[in-house]
C-alpha cells in the first residue's frame, strides 16, 4: 500500500525557535496533503490542506503565520512551526492523497517545546 | 452542532470475544463515513468506508460496519477480536458541504484493550 513518512518522529525545541516537520509520500505522487494536530487522548483536528504548487488552505482558528505549510513537490510537504511556544506542543500528523480518494497517514511527529 | 461522537472512550474485551464500537454523527445530510485504526508508532490505517449503497460494509482485518440512517450511526464490529486489535479507533466523516475537499472530521476515539 501507499506509504507516507514523517521526519522527525519526535523533536524537542526551546521556546521561541522554529521547527520544520517533513511529510513525504514514498511511493506515490500526492496531489493533496493534509496536516492534523492531535492533543493527548484527543482526536485529530485538521489544520490545513495543501495542494502541490498552491498556497495552503487553513482551517478557521489556525494561524497561518505560525504554522507555515509548503507543498513544493508532489512528494513533499513541510510544516514549520514558527516561534514555537509550549502550547504548540502536540502530535502533528500528515496525510496524503494521490489520484484516488483514500488519504494515507504518516506516523506522526511529536513536538515538545520547552 | 455538527459533530461526530464516539461515546466510549475506552473499551476492554477478552480475546476471542465480539466487539462493537459506537459512532454517531449529527449532520443534516448523510456524510461519507470512515473508520480508522491508530497503533502506536504507526499512521492511521483505513479499516473501511461508506459512501452509499449496501449499509453493511466489509473492511480489512475482519472488521465490518453498519450504517443506520435512522440512528445516524455507523458502528464498527468484529466477531472475534485478536490481541493485535488493541489500538485506538477513530470514526470520521466527510460532511457533504466539504465533499471534494476531503476534509475529515474525527470523533474522539475509542481505545481498545484486549484481555488475554
XYZ file of N, CA and C in Angstrom:
690
model
N 0.815 -1.202 0.000
C 0.000 0.000 0.000
C 0.849 1.251 0.000
N 0.190 2.386 -0.155
C 0.887 3.664 -0.186
C 1.479 3.990 1.175
N 2.668 4.547 1.155
C 3.383 4.833 2.397
C 3.676 6.322 2.495
N 3.400 6.855 3.672
C 3.704 8.250 3.979
C 4.635 8.278 5.184
N 5.715 9.015 5.049
C 6.657 9.117 6.157
C 6.670 10.539 6.696
N 7.087 10.647 7.932
C 7.270 11.950 8.554
C 8.619 11.991 9.230
N 9.226 13.168 9.174
C 10.512 13.334 9.821
C 10.600 14.720 10.422
N 11.029 14.841 11.667
C 11.429 13.743 12.543
C 10.208 13.078 13.187
N 10.433 11.996 13.870
C 9.333 11.342 14.577
C 9.067 12.030 15.907
N 10.101 12.638 16.458
C 9.898 13.453 17.638
C 10.971 14.536 17.670
N 10.622 15.666 18.266
C 11.560 16.776 18.343
C 11.267 17.582 19.595
N 12.347 18.011 20.219
C 12.263 18.891 21.380
C 12.957 20.188 21.004
N 12.300 21.292 21.220
C 12.921 22.571 20.902
C 12.648 23.572 22.014
N 13.419 24.627 22.003
C 13.258 25.670 23.016
C 12.238 26.703 22.546
N 11.579 27.286 23.481
C 10.575 28.299 23.191
C 11.192 29.438 22.382
N 10.494 29.856 21.340
C 10.984 30.935 20.502
C 11.681 30.485 19.244
N 12.045 29.223 19.181
C 12.700 28.704 17.978
C 11.663 28.158 17.007
N 12.105 27.869 15.791
C 11.227 27.317 14.760
C 11.583 25.868 14.485
N 10.596 25.105 14.136
C 10.785 23.676 13.878
C 10.114 23.313 12.563
N 10.815 22.538 11.751
C 10.252 22.090 10.478
C 9.982 20.599 10.524
N 8.801 20.220 10.082
C 8.407 18.812 10.012
C 8.153 18.465 8.548
N 8.728 17.361 8.113
C 8.564 16.938 6.723
C 7.563 15.791 6.609
N 6.824 15.816 5.541
C 5.873 14.749 5.225
C 6.137 14.325 3.783
N 6.440 13.062 3.598
C 6.764 12.564 2.268
C 5.880 11.388 1.871
N 5.418 11.410 0.642
C 4.764 10.232 0.072
C 5.845 9.446 -0.642
N 6.059 8.210 -0.196
C 7.226 7.462 -0.648
C 7.028 6.744 -1.978
N 5.826 6.327 -2.260
C 5.636 5.509 -3.456
C 4.458 5.976 -4.301
N 4.056 7.219 -4.126
C 3.010 7.761 -4.974
C 3.123 9.276 -4.973
N 2.503 9.882 -5.946
C 2.515 11.334 -6.031
C 1.281 11.889 -5.337
N 1.512 12.778 -4.400
C 0.434 13.306 -3.576
C -0.022 14.653 -4.115
N -1.207 14.658 -4.693
C -1.736 15.923 -5.195
C -2.201 16.813 -4.053
N -2.637 16.190 -2.981
C -3.125 16.935 -1.828
C -2.530 16.342 -0.567
N -2.116 17.212 0.320
C -1.640 16.772 1.634
C -2.388 17.529 2.710
N -2.578 16.870 3.824
C -3.327 17.435 4.936
C -2.455 17.408 6.188
N -2.605 18.425 7.015
C -1.913 18.462 8.296
C -2.926 18.502 9.417
N -2.718 17.588 10.394
C -3.600 17.480 11.545
C -2.792 17.691 12.813
N -3.522 18.050 13.847
C -2.918 18.173 15.172
C -3.726 17.293 16.120
N -3.019 16.576 16.969
C -3.681 15.679 17.913
C -3.136 15.922 19.308
N -4.014 16.343 20.211
C -3.629 16.511 21.602
C -3.761 15.170 22.311
N -3.036 15.006 23.425
C -3.073 13.725 24.136
C -4.494 13.275 24.445
N -4.761 12.045 24.136
C -6.055 11.417 24.397
C -7.203 12.169 23.726
N -6.900 12.858 22.662
C -7.943 13.572 21.941
C -7.911 13.223 20.462
N -8.853 13.810 19.759
C -8.993 13.464 18.358
C -8.042 14.269 17.482
N -8.064 13.959 16.207
C -7.291 14.724 15.232
C -8.114 15.924 14.788
N -7.438 17.050 14.681
C -8.098 18.235 14.168
C -7.352 18.716 12.940
N -8.089 18.901 11.852
C -7.470 19.346 10.619
C -6.978 20.772 10.778
N -5.720 20.979 10.414
C -5.147 22.318 10.477
C -5.208 22.997 9.116
N -4.799 22.256 8.086
C -4.713 22.879 6.768
C -4.654 21.819 5.685
N -4.997 22.263 4.506
C -4.945 21.424 3.304
C -4.017 22.094 2.303
N -3.137 21.314 1.704
C -2.252 21.926 0.715
C -2.263 21.119 -0.572
N -2.269 21.822 -1.662
C -2.153 21.220 -2.990
C -0.811 21.626 -3.577
N -0.208 20.704 -4.279
C 1.109 20.944 -4.818
C 1.126 22.207 -5.662
N 2.049 23.089 -5.324
C 2.229 24.317 -6.087
C 1.292 25.438 -5.723
N 0.402 25.190 -4.776
C -0.549 26.229 -4.368
C -0.374 26.565 -2.900
N -0.932 27.697 -2.535
C -0.903 28.068 -1.126
C -1.833 27.160 -0.341
N -1.456 26.914 0.886
C -2.273 26.059 1.743
C -3.554 26.769 2.154
N -4.570 25.973 2.389
C -5.840 26.484 2.907
C -5.940 26.103 4.367
N -6.032 27.094 5.237
C -6.027 26.854 6.674
C -7.453 26.800 7.215
N -7.629 25.957 8.205
C -8.920 25.879 8.880
C -9.091 27.077 9.805
N -10.335 27.358 10.100
C -10.634 28.505 10.960
C -9.953 28.331 12.308
N -9.319 29.383 12.749
C -8.658 29.359 14.049
C -7.193 28.953 14.001
N -6.714 28.510 12.864
C -5.309 28.127 12.725
C -4.525 29.311 12.179
N -3.480 29.705 12.891
C -2.692 30.869 12.490
C -1.747 30.494 11.361
N -1.983 31.047 10.203
C -1.158 30.685 9.053
C 0.266 31.211 9.172
N 0.452 32.285 9.920
C 1.805 32.805 10.095
C 2.579 32.019 11.144
N 1.868 31.294 11.959
C 2.502 30.457 12.978
C 2.848 29.088 12.391
N 1.963 28.574 11.598
C 2.135 27.242 11.012
C 2.266 27.396 9.497
N 3.520 27.450 9.054
C 3.795 27.659 7.641
C 3.835 26.317 6.917
N 3.065 26.202 5.864
C 2.997 24.961 5.111
C 3.458 25.205 3.691
N 4.352 24.337 3.237
C 4.863 24.403 1.882
C 4.715 23.046 1.223
N 4.092 23.021 0.078
C 3.892 21.768 -0.660
C 4.591 21.943 -2.007
N 5.909 21.872 -1.947
C 6.717 22.267 -3.093
C 6.777 21.234 -4.204
N 6.531 19.980 -3.843
C 6.588 18.937 -4.863
C 5.474 17.935 -4.620
N 5.342 17.009 -5.531
C 4.263 16.026 -5.420
C 4.553 14.942 -4.395
N 5.717 15.015 -3.772
C 6.030 14.010 -2.755
C 6.432 14.609 -1.425
N 6.430 15.915 -1.303
C 6.916 16.526 -0.074
C 6.079 17.735 0.329
N 5.675 17.729 1.584
C 5.064 18.898 2.196
C 5.762 19.136 3.522
N 5.944 20.396 3.872
C 6.585 20.709 5.141
C 5.681 21.620 5.965
N 5.750 21.388 7.266
C 5.059 22.235 8.242
C 6.125 22.853 9.119
N 6.177 24.175 9.148
C 7.119 24.858 10.012
C 6.352 25.566 11.113
N 6.674 25.208 12.329
C 6.085 25.880 13.486
C 7.041 27.007 13.854
N 6.611 28.226 13.650
C 7.488 29.367 13.873
C 7.332 29.902 15.293
N 8.442 30.354 15.840
C 8.452 30.911 17.199
C 7.600 30.038 18.117
N 8.027 28.805 18.227
C 7.236 27.824 18.981
C 7.147 28.179 20.461
N 6.019 27.877 21.048
C 5.788 28.062 22.476
C 5.264 26.755 23.058
N 5.329 26.610 24.373
C 4.894 25.353 24.984
C 3.486 24.916 24.573
N 2.612 25.865 24.320
C 1.246 25.486 23.921
C 1.170 24.884 22.525
N 2.281 24.981 21.775
C 2.348 24.351 20.455
C 2.752 22.883 20.558
N 3.134 22.466 21.737
C 3.492 21.062 21.940
C 2.296 20.182 21.606
N 2.536 19.208 20.763
C 1.421 18.387 20.296
C 1.959 17.282 19.405
N 1.056 16.478 18.909
C 1.379 15.427 17.950
C 0.849 15.893 16.599
N 1.744 16.044 15.632
C 1.361 16.547 14.323
C 1.382 15.392 13.322
N 0.288 15.243 12.603
C 0.126 14.130 11.668
C -0.190 14.668 10.285
N 0.456 14.111 9.293
C 0.123 14.495 7.928
C -0.550 13.329 7.227
N -1.270 13.643 6.187
C -1.816 12.614 5.316
C -1.679 13.084 3.883
N -1.727 12.144 2.978
C -1.543 12.471 1.571
C -2.539 11.708 0.718
N -2.947 12.348 -0.332
C -3.884 11.706 -1.267
C -3.310 11.796 -2.668
N -3.362 10.677 -3.372
C -2.902 10.671 -4.750
C -4.066 10.850 -5.694
N -4.132 10.019 -6.691
C -5.205 10.161 -7.656
C -6.519 9.592 -7.197
N -6.449 8.705 -6.210
C -7.661 8.088 -5.702
C -8.294 8.902 -4.600
N -9.197 8.286 -3.879
C -9.915 9.012 -2.839
C -9.271 8.889 -1.470
N -8.620 7.780 -1.203
C -8.158 7.498 0.152
C -7.020 8.398 0.578
N -7.063 8.810 1.854
C -5.937 9.528 2.453
C -5.051 8.511 3.152
N -3.758 8.660 2.972
C -2.786 7.812 3.647
C -2.063 8.659 4.679
N -1.992 8.129 5.889
C -1.495 8.909 7.009
C -0.048 8.567 7.348
N 0.693 9.585 7.746
C 2.024 9.380 8.270
C 1.959 8.957 9.727
N 3.094 8.538 10.291
C 3.126 8.046 11.667
C 3.083 9.142 12.714
N 3.218 10.396 12.297
C 3.132 11.491 13.242
C 4.476 11.973 13.745
N 4.496 13.212 14.210
C 5.673 13.832 14.809
C 5.276 14.436 16.139
N 5.970 14.016 17.175
C 5.673 14.586 18.499
C 6.587 15.770 18.733
N 5.990 16.921 18.942
C 6.743 18.153 19.201
C 6.579 18.543 20.663
N 7.710 18.745 21.313
C 7.716 19.244 22.691
C 8.496 20.548 22.708
N 7.861 21.591 23.184
C 8.509 22.893 23.278
C 8.761 23.197 24.749
N 10.027 23.431 25.069
C 10.381 23.653 26.479
C 10.588 25.139 26.773
N -25.218 21.196 17.104
C -23.962 21.426 16.389
C -23.565 20.163 15.629
N -22.912 20.354 14.489
C -22.477 19.213 13.714
C -21.281 18.577 14.392
N -21.337 17.264 14.532
C -20.266 16.596 15.262
C -20.239 15.107 14.967
N -19.168 14.502 15.405
C -19.014 13.058 15.368
C -18.750 12.626 16.809
N -19.504 11.671 17.285
C -19.399 11.252 18.675
C -19.089 9.771 18.780
N -18.045 9.477 19.530
C -17.763 8.105 19.908
C -17.988 8.036 21.417
N -19.078 7.446 21.850
C -19.467 7.539 23.263
C -18.506 6.833 24.217
N -17.800 5.843 23.719
C -16.938 5.042 24.584
C -15.493 5.459 24.419
N -14.911 5.991 25.505
C -13.506 6.413 25.446
C -12.589 5.204 25.481
N -12.973 4.214 26.288
C -12.122 3.048 26.484
C -13.001 1.809 26.606
N -12.648 0.790 25.867
C -13.362 -0.486 25.943
C -12.350 -1.604 26.136
N -12.704 -2.534 27.021
C -11.864 -3.712 27.239
C -12.676 -4.958 26.928
N -12.132 -5.798 26.095
C -12.788 -7.058 25.781
C -11.771 -8.186 25.869
N -12.270 -9.377 26.050
C -11.394 -10.541 26.105
C -11.096 -11.023 24.690
N -9.910 -11.577 24.542
C -9.544 -12.118 23.242
C -10.540 -13.194 22.844
N -11.001 -13.125 21.600
C -11.986 -14.076 21.113
C -13.413 -13.601 21.245
N -13.624 -12.572 22.046
C -14.968 -12.035 22.219
C -15.322 -11.133 21.049
N -16.618 -10.840 20.940
C -17.065 -9.937 19.880
C -16.891 -8.488 20.325
N -16.891 -7.613 19.342
C -16.613 -6.196 19.608
C -17.592 -5.328 18.836
N -18.053 -4.274 19.478
C -18.795 -3.247 18.767
C -18.376 -1.886 19.293
N -17.906 -1.034 18.396
C -17.529 0.333 18.735
C -18.564 1.261 18.123
N -19.026 2.186 18.941
C -20.127 3.036 18.502
C -19.654 4.356 17.912
N -20.418 4.831 16.939
C -20.139 6.122 16.306
C -21.469 6.733 15.894
N -21.692 7.954 16.315
C -22.875 8.694 15.899
C -22.461 10.026 15.312
N -23.202 10.499 14.350
C -22.891 11.772 13.730
C -24.147 12.629 13.715
N -23.918 13.910 13.662
C -25.049 14.831 13.570
C -24.767 15.821 12.450
N -25.203 15.442 11.273
C -25.116 16.283 10.096
C -26.449 16.198 9.372
N -26.800 17.268 8.694
C -28.092 17.302 8.036
C -28.221 16.238 6.969
N -27.205 16.108 6.158
C -27.210 15.112 5.099
C -26.193 14.038 5.452
N -26.436 12.845 4.992
C -25.534 11.746 5.318
C -24.152 12.015 4.740
N -23.147 12.087 5.618
C -21.791 12.317 5.124
C -21.164 11.009 4.660
N -20.003 11.100 4.085
C -19.195 9.900 3.881
C -18.692 9.479 5.262
N -18.578 8.196 5.492
C -18.253 7.685 6.819
C -17.050 6.762 6.750
N -16.192 6.863 7.768
C -14.945 6.101 7.771
C -14.653 5.586 9.177
N -13.927 4.492 9.231
C -13.306 4.024 10.464
C -11.810 3.848 10.211
N -11.016 4.430 11.137
C -9.566 4.299 11.082
C -9.075 3.649 12.368
N -7.912 2.993 12.270
C -7.262 2.448 13.454
C -5.876 3.076 13.565
N -5.511 3.440 14.788
C -4.202 4.056 15.050
C -3.452 3.209 16.065
N -2.352 2.641 15.628
C -1.495 1.878 16.529
C -0.281 2.724 16.876
N 0.294 2.516 18.068
C 1.447 3.321 18.476
C 2.570 3.251 17.460
N 3.092 4.412 17.110
C 4.203 4.470 16.181
C 3.818 4.276 14.730
N 2.542 4.106 14.465
C 2.098 3.897 13.088
C 1.049 4.932 12.719
N 0.935 5.163 11.447
C -0.079 6.090 10.978
C -1.468 5.494 11.029
N -2.456 6.341 10.902
C -3.827 5.859 10.860
C -4.020 4.997 9.619
N -4.708 3.907 9.824
C -4.990 2.997 8.720
C -6.490 2.912 8.515
N -6.903 3.013 7.264
C -8.323 2.940 6.953
C -8.812 1.501 7.073
N -9.839 1.305 7.886
C -10.443 -0.019 8.030
C -11.547 -0.234 7.019
N -12.387 0.787 6.856
C -13.493 0.676 5.909
C -14.130 2.038 5.735
N -14.976 2.128 4.707
C -15.636 3.398 4.419
C -17.015 3.119 3.833
N -17.886 4.096 4.012
C -19.226 4.026 3.444
C -19.509 5.316 2.692
N -19.900 5.136 1.436
C -20.307 6.286 0.632
C -21.805 6.208 0.350
N -22.232 5.046 -0.104
C -23.649 4.843 -0.411
C -23.861 3.362 -0.667
N -25.106 2.972 -0.883
C -25.394 1.584 -1.250
C -25.607 0.700 -0.047
N -25.107 -0.516 -0.134
C -25.286 -1.513 0.914
C -24.854 -0.948 2.261
N -25.741 -1.028 3.223
C -25.454 -0.395 4.515
C -24.509 -1.209 5.385
N -24.238 -2.429 5.032
C -23.261 -3.247 5.755
C -21.979 -3.270 4.934
N -20.942 -2.743 5.530
C -19.681 -2.568 4.812
C -18.630 -3.496 5.392
N -17.943 -4.180 4.541
C -16.856 -5.062 4.972
C -15.530 -4.327 4.824
N -14.668 -4.519 5.800
C -13.367 -3.873 5.742
C -12.234 -4.872 5.886
N -11.085 -4.306 6.203
C -9.912 -5.166 6.365
C -9.858 -5.721 7.779
N -9.029 -6.703 7.977
C -8.766 -7.298 9.284
C -10.017 -7.883 9.927
N -11.010 -8.248 9.132
C -12.204 -8.881 9.662
C -13.234 -7.931 10.247
N -13.051 -6.636 10.076
C -13.997 -5.655 10.588
C -15.137 -5.404 9.599
N -16.269 -5.032 10.156
C -17.398 -4.597 9.360
C -18.088 -3.446 10.087
N -18.869 -2.692 9.367
C -19.616 -1.597 9.982
C -20.982 -1.512 9.319
N -21.954 -1.068 10.088
C -23.299 -0.945 9.575
C -23.780 0.490 9.687
N -24.194 1.040 8.579
C -24.751 2.383 8.538
C -26.249 2.296 8.808
N -26.696 3.062 9.802
C -28.126 3.128 10.105
C -28.561 4.586 10.049
N -29.232 4.921 8.978
C -29.628 6.312 8.759
C -30.546 6.803 9.867
N -31.472 5.945 10.291
C -32.470 6.363 11.285
C -31.826 6.698 12.624
N -30.684 6.089 12.879
C -29.987 6.327 14.149
C -28.760 7.203 13.980
N -28.505 7.648 12.755
C -27.289 8.433 12.469
C -26.071 7.752 13.073
N -25.984 6.467 12.827
C -24.879 5.706 13.427
C -24.103 4.931 12.369
N -22.897 4.623 12.728
C -22.011 3.845 11.853
C -21.103 3.052 12.789
N -21.639 1.997 13.376
C -20.926 1.221 14.388
C -20.017 0.180 13.757
N -18.869 0.034 14.361
C -17.844 -0.910 13.888
C -17.956 -2.203 14.671
N -17.855 -3.323 13.992
C -17.995 -4.622 14.670
C -16.919 -5.590 14.203
N -16.636 -6.533 15.103
C -15.769 -7.655 14.752
C -16.236 -8.848 15.552
N -16.430 -9.999 14.927
C -16.999 -11.149 15.625
C -16.078 -11.714 16.701
N -14.766 -11.652 16.468
C -13.833 -12.268 17.399
C -12.528 -11.486 17.356
N -12.221 -10.796 18.454
C -11.043 -9.927 18.454
C -9.783 -10.724 18.769
N -8.692 -10.178 18.278
C -7.368 -10.755 18.492
C -6.541 -9.763 19.288
N -5.540 -10.259 19.997
C -4.718 -9.353 20.806
C -4.141 -8.205 19.967
N -3.900 -8.478 18.694
C -3.312 -7.455 17.834
C -4.299 -6.342 17.478
N -5.554 -6.510 17.849
C -6.541 -5.465 17.578
C -6.479 -4.332 18.595
N -5.710 -4.496 19.655
C -5.583 -3.439 20.652
C -4.991 -2.203 19.998
N -5.717 -1.096 20.057
C -5.306 0.132 19.368
C -6.333 1.215 19.673
N -6.155 2.354 19.033
C -7.122 3.450 19.122
C -7.921 3.449 17.819
N -9.221 3.557 17.945
C -10.091 3.524 16.776
C -10.826 4.857 16.646
N -10.791 5.376 15.439
C -11.423 6.662 15.175
C -12.491 6.515 14.096
N -13.636 7.070 14.390
C -14.676 7.233 13.394
C -14.481 8.624 12.776
N -14.675 8.733 11.489
C -14.503 10.027 10.829
C -15.590 10.204 9.780
N -15.921 11.447 9.520
C -16.890 11.752 8.486
C -16.336 12.816 7.558
N -16.814 12.786 6.329
C -16.572 13.891 5.419
C -17.930 14.500 5.134
N -18.198 15.664 5.715
C -19.506 16.282 5.519
C -19.781 16.562 4.047
N -21.039 16.572 3.693
C -21.392 16.784 2.285
C -20.975 18.158 1.803
N -20.964 19.150 2.726
C -20.659 20.505 2.255
C -19.172 20.694 1.987
N -18.358 19.704 2.368
C -16.936 19.790 2.042
C -16.542 18.752 1.003
N -17.540 18.102 0.457
C -17.243 16.993 -0.453
C -16.371 17.467 -1.595
N -15.374 16.668 -1.905
C -14.417 17.076 -2.925
C -13.158 17.610 -2.283
N -13.310 18.289 -1.167
C -12.137 18.797 -0.471
C -11.573 17.759 0.480
N -12.339 16.692 0.717
C -11.901 15.598 1.576
C -11.502 16.044 2.968
N -12.256 16.942 3.536
C -11.931 17.381 4.888
C -12.605 16.447 5.876
N -11.804 15.687 6.569
C -12.317 14.714 7.512
C -12.511 15.337 8.890
N -13.614 14.966 9.525
C -13.876 15.346 10.912
C -13.854 14.066 11.721
N -13.016 14.028 12.729
C -12.814 12.814 13.505
C -13.584 12.839 14.808
N -14.007 11.666 15.233
C -14.534 11.508 16.574
C -13.406 11.499 17.583
N -13.769 11.373 18.850
C -12.787 11.488 19.926
C -11.891 10.264 20.048
N -12.307 9.189 19.454
C -11.516 7.969 19.515
C -11.967 7.045 20.626
N -11.796 5.758 20.395
C -12.064 4.736 21.414
C -10.821 3.870 21.533
N -10.312 3.786 22.743
C -9.137 2.942 22.969
C -9.593 1.537 23.308
N -9.106 0.583 22.563
C -9.489 -0.814 22.748
C -8.357 -1.570 23.419
N -8.679 -2.176 24.537
C -7.736 -3.047 25.254
C -8.245 -4.470 25.167
N -7.339 -5.395 24.928
C -7.708 -6.808 24.815
C -7.135 -7.565 26.006
N -7.991 -8.231 26.735
C -7.543 -9.106 27.823
C -7.233 -10.490 27.281
N -6.121 -11.064 27.717
C -5.759 -12.393 27.208
C -6.706 -13.479 27.705
